[in-house]
mmCIF file of C-alpha atoms in Angstrom:
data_model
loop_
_atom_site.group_PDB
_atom_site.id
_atom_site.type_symbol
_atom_site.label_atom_id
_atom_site.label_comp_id
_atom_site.label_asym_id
_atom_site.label_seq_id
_atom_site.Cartn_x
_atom_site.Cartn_y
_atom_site.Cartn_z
ATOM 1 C CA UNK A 1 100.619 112.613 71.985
ATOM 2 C CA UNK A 2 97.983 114.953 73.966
ATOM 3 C CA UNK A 3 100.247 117.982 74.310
ATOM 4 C CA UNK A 4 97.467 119.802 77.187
ATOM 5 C CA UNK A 5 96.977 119.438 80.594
ATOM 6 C CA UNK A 6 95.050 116.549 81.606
ATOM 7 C CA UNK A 7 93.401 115.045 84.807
ATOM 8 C CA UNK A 8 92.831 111.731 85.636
ATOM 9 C CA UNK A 9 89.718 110.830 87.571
ATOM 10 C CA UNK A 10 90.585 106.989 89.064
ATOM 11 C CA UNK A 11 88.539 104.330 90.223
ATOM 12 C CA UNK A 12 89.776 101.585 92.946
ATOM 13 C CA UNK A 13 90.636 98.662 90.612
ATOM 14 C CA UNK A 14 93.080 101.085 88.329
ATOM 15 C CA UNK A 15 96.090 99.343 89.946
ATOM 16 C CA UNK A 16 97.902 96.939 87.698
ATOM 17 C CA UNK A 17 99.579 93.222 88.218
ATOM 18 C CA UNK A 18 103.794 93.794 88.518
ATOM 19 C CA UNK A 19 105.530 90.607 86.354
ATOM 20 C CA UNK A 20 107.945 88.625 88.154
ATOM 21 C CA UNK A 21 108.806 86.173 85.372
ATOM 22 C CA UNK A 22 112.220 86.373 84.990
ATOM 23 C CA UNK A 23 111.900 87.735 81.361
ATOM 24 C CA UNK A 24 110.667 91.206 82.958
ATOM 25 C CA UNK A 25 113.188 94.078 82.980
ATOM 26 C CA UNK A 26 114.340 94.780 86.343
ATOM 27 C CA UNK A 27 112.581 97.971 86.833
ATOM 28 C CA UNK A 28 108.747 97.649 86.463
ATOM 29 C CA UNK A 29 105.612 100.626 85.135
ATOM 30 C CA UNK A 30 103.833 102.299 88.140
ATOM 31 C CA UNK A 31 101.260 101.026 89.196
ATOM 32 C CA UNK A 32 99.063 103.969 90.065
ATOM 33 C CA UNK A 33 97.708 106.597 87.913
ATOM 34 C CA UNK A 34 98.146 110.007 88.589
ATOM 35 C CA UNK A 35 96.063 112.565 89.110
ATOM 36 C CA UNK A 36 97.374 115.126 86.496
ATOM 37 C CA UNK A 37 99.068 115.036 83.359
ATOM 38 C CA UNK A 38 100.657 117.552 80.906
ATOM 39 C CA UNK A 39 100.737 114.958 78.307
ATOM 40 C CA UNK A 40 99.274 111.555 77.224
ATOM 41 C CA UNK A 41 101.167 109.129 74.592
ATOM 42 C CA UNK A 42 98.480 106.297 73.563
ATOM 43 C CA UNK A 43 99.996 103.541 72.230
ATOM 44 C CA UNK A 44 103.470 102.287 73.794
ATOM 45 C CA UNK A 45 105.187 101.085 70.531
ATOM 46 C CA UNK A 46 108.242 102.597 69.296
ATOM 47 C CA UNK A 47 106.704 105.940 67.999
ATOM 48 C CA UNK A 48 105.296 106.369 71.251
ATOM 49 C CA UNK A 49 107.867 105.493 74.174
ATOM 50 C CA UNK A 50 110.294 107.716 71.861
ATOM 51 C CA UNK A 51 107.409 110.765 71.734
ATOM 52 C CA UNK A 52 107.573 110.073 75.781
ATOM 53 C CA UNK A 53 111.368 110.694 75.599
ATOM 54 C CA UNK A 54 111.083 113.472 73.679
ATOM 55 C CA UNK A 55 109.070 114.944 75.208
ATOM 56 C CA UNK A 56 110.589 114.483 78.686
ATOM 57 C CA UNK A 57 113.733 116.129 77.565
ATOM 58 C CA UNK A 58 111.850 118.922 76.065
ATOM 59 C CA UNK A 59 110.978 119.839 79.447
ATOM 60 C CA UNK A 60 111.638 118.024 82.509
ATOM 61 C CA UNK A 61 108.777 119.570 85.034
ATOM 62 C CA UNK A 62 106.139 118.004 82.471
ATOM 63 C CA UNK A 63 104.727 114.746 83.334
ATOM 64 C CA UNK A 64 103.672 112.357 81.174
ATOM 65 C CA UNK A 65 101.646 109.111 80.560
ATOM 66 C CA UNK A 66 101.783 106.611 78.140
ATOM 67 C CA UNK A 67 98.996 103.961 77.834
ATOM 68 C CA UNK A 68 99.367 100.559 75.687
ATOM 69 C CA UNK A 69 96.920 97.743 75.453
ATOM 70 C CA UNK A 70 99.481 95.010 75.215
ATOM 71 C CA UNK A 71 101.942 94.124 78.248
ATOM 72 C CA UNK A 72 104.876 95.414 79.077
ATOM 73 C CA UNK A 73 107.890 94.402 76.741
ATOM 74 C CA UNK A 74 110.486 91.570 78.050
ATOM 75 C CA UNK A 75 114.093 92.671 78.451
ATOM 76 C CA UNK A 76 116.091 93.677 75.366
ATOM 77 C CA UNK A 77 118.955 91.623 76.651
ATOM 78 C CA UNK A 78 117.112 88.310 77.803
ATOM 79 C CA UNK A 79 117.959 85.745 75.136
ATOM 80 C CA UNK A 80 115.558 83.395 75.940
ATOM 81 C CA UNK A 81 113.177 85.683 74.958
ATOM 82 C CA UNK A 82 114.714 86.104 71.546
ATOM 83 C CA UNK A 83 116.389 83.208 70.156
ATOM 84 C CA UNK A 84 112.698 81.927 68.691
ATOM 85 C CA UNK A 85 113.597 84.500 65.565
ATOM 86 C CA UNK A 86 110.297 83.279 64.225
ATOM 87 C CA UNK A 87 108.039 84.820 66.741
ATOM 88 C CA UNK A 88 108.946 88.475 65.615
ATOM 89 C CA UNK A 89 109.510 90.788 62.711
ATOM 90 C CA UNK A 90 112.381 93.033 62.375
ATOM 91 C CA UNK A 91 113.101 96.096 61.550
ATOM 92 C CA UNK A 92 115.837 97.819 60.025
ATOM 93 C CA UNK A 93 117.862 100.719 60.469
ATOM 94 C CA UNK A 94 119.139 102.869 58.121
ATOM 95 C CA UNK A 95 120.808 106.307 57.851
ATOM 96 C CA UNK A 96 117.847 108.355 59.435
ATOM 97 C CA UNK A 97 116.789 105.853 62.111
ATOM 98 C CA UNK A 98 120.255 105.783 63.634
ATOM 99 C CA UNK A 99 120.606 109.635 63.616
ATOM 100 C CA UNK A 100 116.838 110.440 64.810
ATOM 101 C CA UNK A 101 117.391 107.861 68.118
ATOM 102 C CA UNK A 102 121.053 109.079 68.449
ATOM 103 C CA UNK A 103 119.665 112.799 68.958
ATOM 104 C CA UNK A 104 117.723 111.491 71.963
ATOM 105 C CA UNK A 105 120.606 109.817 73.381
ATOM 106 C CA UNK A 106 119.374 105.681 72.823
ATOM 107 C CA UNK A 107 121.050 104.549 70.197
ATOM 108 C CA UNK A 108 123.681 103.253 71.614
ATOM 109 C CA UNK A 109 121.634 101.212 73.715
ATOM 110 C CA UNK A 110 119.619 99.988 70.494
ATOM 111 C CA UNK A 111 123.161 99.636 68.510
ATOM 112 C CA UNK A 112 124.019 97.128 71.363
ATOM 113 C CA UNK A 113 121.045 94.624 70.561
ATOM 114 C CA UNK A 114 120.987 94.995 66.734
ATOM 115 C CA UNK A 115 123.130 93.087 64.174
ATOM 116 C CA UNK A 116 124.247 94.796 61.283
ATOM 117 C CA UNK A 117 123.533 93.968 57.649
ATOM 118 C CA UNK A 118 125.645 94.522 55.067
ATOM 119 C CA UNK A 119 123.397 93.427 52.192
ATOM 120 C CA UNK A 120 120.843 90.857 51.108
ATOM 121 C CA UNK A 121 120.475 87.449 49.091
ATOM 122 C CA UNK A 122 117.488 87.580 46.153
ATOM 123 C CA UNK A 123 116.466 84.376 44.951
ATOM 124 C CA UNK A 124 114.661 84.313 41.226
ATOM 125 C CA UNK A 125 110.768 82.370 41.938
ATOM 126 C CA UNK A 126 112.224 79.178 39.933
ATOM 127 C CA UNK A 127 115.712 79.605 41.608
ATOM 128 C CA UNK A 128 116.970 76.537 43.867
ATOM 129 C CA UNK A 129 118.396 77.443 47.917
ATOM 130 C CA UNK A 130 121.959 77.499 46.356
ATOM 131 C CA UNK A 131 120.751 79.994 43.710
ATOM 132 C CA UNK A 132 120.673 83.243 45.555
ATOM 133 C CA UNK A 133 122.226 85.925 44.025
ATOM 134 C CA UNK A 134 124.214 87.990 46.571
ATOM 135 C CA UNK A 135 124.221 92.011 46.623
ATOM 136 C CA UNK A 136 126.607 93.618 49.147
ATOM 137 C CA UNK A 137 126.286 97.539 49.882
ATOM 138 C CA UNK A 138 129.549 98.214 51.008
ATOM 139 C CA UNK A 139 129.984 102.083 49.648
ATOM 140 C CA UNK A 140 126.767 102.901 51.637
ATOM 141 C CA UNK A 141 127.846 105.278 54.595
ATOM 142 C CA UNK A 142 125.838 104.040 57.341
ATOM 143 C CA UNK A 143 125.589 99.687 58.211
ATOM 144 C CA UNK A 144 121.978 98.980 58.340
ATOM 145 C CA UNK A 145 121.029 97.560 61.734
ATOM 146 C CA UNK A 146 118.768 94.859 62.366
ATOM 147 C CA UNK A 147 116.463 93.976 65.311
ATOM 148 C CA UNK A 148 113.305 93.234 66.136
ATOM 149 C CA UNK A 149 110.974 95.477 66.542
ATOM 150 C CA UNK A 150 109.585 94.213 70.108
ATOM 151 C CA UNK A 151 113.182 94.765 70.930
ATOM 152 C CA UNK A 152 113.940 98.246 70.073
ATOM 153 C CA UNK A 153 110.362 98.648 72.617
ATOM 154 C CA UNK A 154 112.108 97.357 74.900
ATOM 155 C CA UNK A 155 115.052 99.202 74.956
ATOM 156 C CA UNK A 156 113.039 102.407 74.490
ATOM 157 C CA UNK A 157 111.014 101.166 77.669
ATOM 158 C CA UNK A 158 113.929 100.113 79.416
ATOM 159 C CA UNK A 159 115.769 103.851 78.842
ATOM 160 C CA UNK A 160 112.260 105.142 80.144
ATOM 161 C CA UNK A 161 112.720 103.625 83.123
ATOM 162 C CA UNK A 162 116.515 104.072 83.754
ATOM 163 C CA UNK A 163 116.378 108.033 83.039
ATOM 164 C CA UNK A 164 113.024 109.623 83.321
ATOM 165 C CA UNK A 165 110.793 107.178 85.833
ATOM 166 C CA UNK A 166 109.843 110.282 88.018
ATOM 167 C CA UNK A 167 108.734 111.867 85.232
ATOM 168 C CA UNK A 168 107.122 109.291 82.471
ATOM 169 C CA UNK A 169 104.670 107.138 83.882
ATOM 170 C CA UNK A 170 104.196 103.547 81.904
ATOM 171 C CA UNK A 171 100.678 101.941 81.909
ATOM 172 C CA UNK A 172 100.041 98.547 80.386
ATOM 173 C CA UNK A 173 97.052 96.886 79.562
ATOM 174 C CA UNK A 174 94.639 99.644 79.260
ATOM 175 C CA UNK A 175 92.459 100.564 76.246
ATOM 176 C CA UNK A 176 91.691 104.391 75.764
ATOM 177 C CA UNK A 177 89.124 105.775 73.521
ATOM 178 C CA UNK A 178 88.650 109.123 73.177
ATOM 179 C CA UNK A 179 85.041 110.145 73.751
ATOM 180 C CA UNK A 180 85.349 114.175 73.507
ATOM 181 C CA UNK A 181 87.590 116.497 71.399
ATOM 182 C CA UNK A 182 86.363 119.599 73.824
ATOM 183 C CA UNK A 183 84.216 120.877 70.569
ATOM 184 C CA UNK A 184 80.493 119.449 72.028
ATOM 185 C CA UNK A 185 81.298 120.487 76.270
ATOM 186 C CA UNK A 186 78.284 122.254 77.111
ATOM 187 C CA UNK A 187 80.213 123.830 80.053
ATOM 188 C CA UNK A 188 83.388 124.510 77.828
ATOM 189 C CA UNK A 189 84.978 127.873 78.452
ATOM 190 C CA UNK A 190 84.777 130.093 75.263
ATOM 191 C CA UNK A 191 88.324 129.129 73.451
ATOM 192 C CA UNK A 192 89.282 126.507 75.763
ATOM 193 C CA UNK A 193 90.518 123.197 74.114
ATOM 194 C CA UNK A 194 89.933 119.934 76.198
ATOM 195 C CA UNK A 195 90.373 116.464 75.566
ATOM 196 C CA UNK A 196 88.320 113.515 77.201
ATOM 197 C CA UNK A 197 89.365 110.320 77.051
ATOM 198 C CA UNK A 198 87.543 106.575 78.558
ATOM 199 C CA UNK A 199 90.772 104.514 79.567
ATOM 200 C CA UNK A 200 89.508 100.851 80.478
ATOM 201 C CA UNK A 201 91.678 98.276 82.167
ATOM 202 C CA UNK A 202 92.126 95.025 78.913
ATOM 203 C CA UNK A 203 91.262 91.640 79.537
ATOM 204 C CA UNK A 204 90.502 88.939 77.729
ATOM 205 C CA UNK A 205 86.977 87.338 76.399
ATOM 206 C CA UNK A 206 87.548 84.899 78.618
ATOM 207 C CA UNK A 207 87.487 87.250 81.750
ATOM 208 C CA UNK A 208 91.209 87.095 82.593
ATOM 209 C CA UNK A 209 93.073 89.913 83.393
ATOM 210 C CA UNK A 210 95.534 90.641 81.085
ATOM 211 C CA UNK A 211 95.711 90.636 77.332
ATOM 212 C CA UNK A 212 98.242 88.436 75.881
ATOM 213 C CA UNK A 213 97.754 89.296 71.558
ATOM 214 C CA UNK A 214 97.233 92.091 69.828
ATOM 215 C CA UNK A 215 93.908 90.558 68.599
ATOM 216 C CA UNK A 216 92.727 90.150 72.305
ATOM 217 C CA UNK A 217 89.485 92.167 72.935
ATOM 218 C CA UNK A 218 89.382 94.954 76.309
ATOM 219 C CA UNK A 219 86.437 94.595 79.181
ATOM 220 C CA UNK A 220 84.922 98.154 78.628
ATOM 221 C CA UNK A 221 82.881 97.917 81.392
ATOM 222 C CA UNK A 222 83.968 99.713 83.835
ATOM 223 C CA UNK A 223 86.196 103.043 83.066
ATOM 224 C CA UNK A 224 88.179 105.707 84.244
ATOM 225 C CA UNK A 225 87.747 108.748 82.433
ATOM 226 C CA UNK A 226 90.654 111.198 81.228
ATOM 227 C CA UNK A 227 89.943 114.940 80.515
ATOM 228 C CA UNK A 228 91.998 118.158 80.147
#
């Protein structure tokens, strides 16, 4: 995260398509960007939507923006969206994990879409299916939890939304590279530290308007840029 003050200069086309399939989560990203920010999270993945909680309960007059490239998550709770198990890596979590999310108050809502694993089944390379040799972990303090990972996003985006909406705003689909550290601004204040950043609405080589993969490329064309 950008912990400075930030503007955002905006152009006309920085609004952004809502999603009314039915996977959505009920509550949806804004879709404005504001003018001023006292922080910026890029990249809306775990690490970040938890850096935007954190940071939200550090100090609730600061406002905050994250920006991801990919869209917004589907429901944690939607099991249409995750009964194809094969679409979607998971994650475990272990001692640490559980405390870390349970000091900022959301694991209980990860707890509730995880299942827990109480040990694992090793198979030899020239074993058969019905060779697996099963080890338990039943004297370890803390039941690993499993989910995956596009899950716990969206229950970290969902909590974003439920608690701290007037104060985290959630932008999807938009690419930002930064272009200055503050270290080259002719016009720089002796000791000042700024940060400018070229945030670019994604869509695909094809010219649509949204970017579906990971390995989907962003229109750079036309930019908004985002100093402090």
């Amino acid at each position: 995260p950008v912990h400075r003050p930030l503007a955002v200069s905006t152009s006309p086309a920085a609004a952004e398509p809502t999603d009314s399939t039915d996977t959505a989560p009920k509550k949806e990203p804004t879709n404005e960007i504001s003018q001023s920010y006292d922080s910026i999270v890029v990249g809306g993945g775990p690490a970040g939507l938890l850096s935007a909680i954190m940071l939200a309960q550090r100090d609730s007059k600061q406002k905050i923006a994250v920006f991801d490239r990919l869209p917004a998550p589907p429901s944690p709770t939607d099991e249409k969206v995750w009964q194809q198990t094969d679409r979607y890596y998971l994650i475990g979590l272990g001692h640490r994990g559980q405390r870390a999310l349970d000091r900022f108050g959301v694991w209980d809502e990860v707890e509730a879409v995880s299942a827990p694993v109480v040990g694992r089944k090793d198979w030899q390379p020239s074993a058969k299916a019905d060779e697996g040799i099963e080890r338990l972990a039943a004297d370890k303090p803390t039941t690993t939890q499993v989910l995956p990972r596009d899950k716990l996003v969206g229950v970290l985006y969902k909590h974003i939304m439920d608690n701290y909406a007037d104060q985290v705003e959630l932008h999807y689909e938009y690419q930002v590279t930064p272009t200055s550290f503050g270290d080259d601004a002719d016009d720089a204040p002796a000791g000042a530290s700024s940060v400018t950043l070229s945030v670019s609405k994604c869509s695909t080589i094809d010219g649509t308007s949204t970017t579906p993969t990971p390995e989907a490329e962003c229109e750079v064309d036309a930019y908004q840029t985002v100093t402090g």
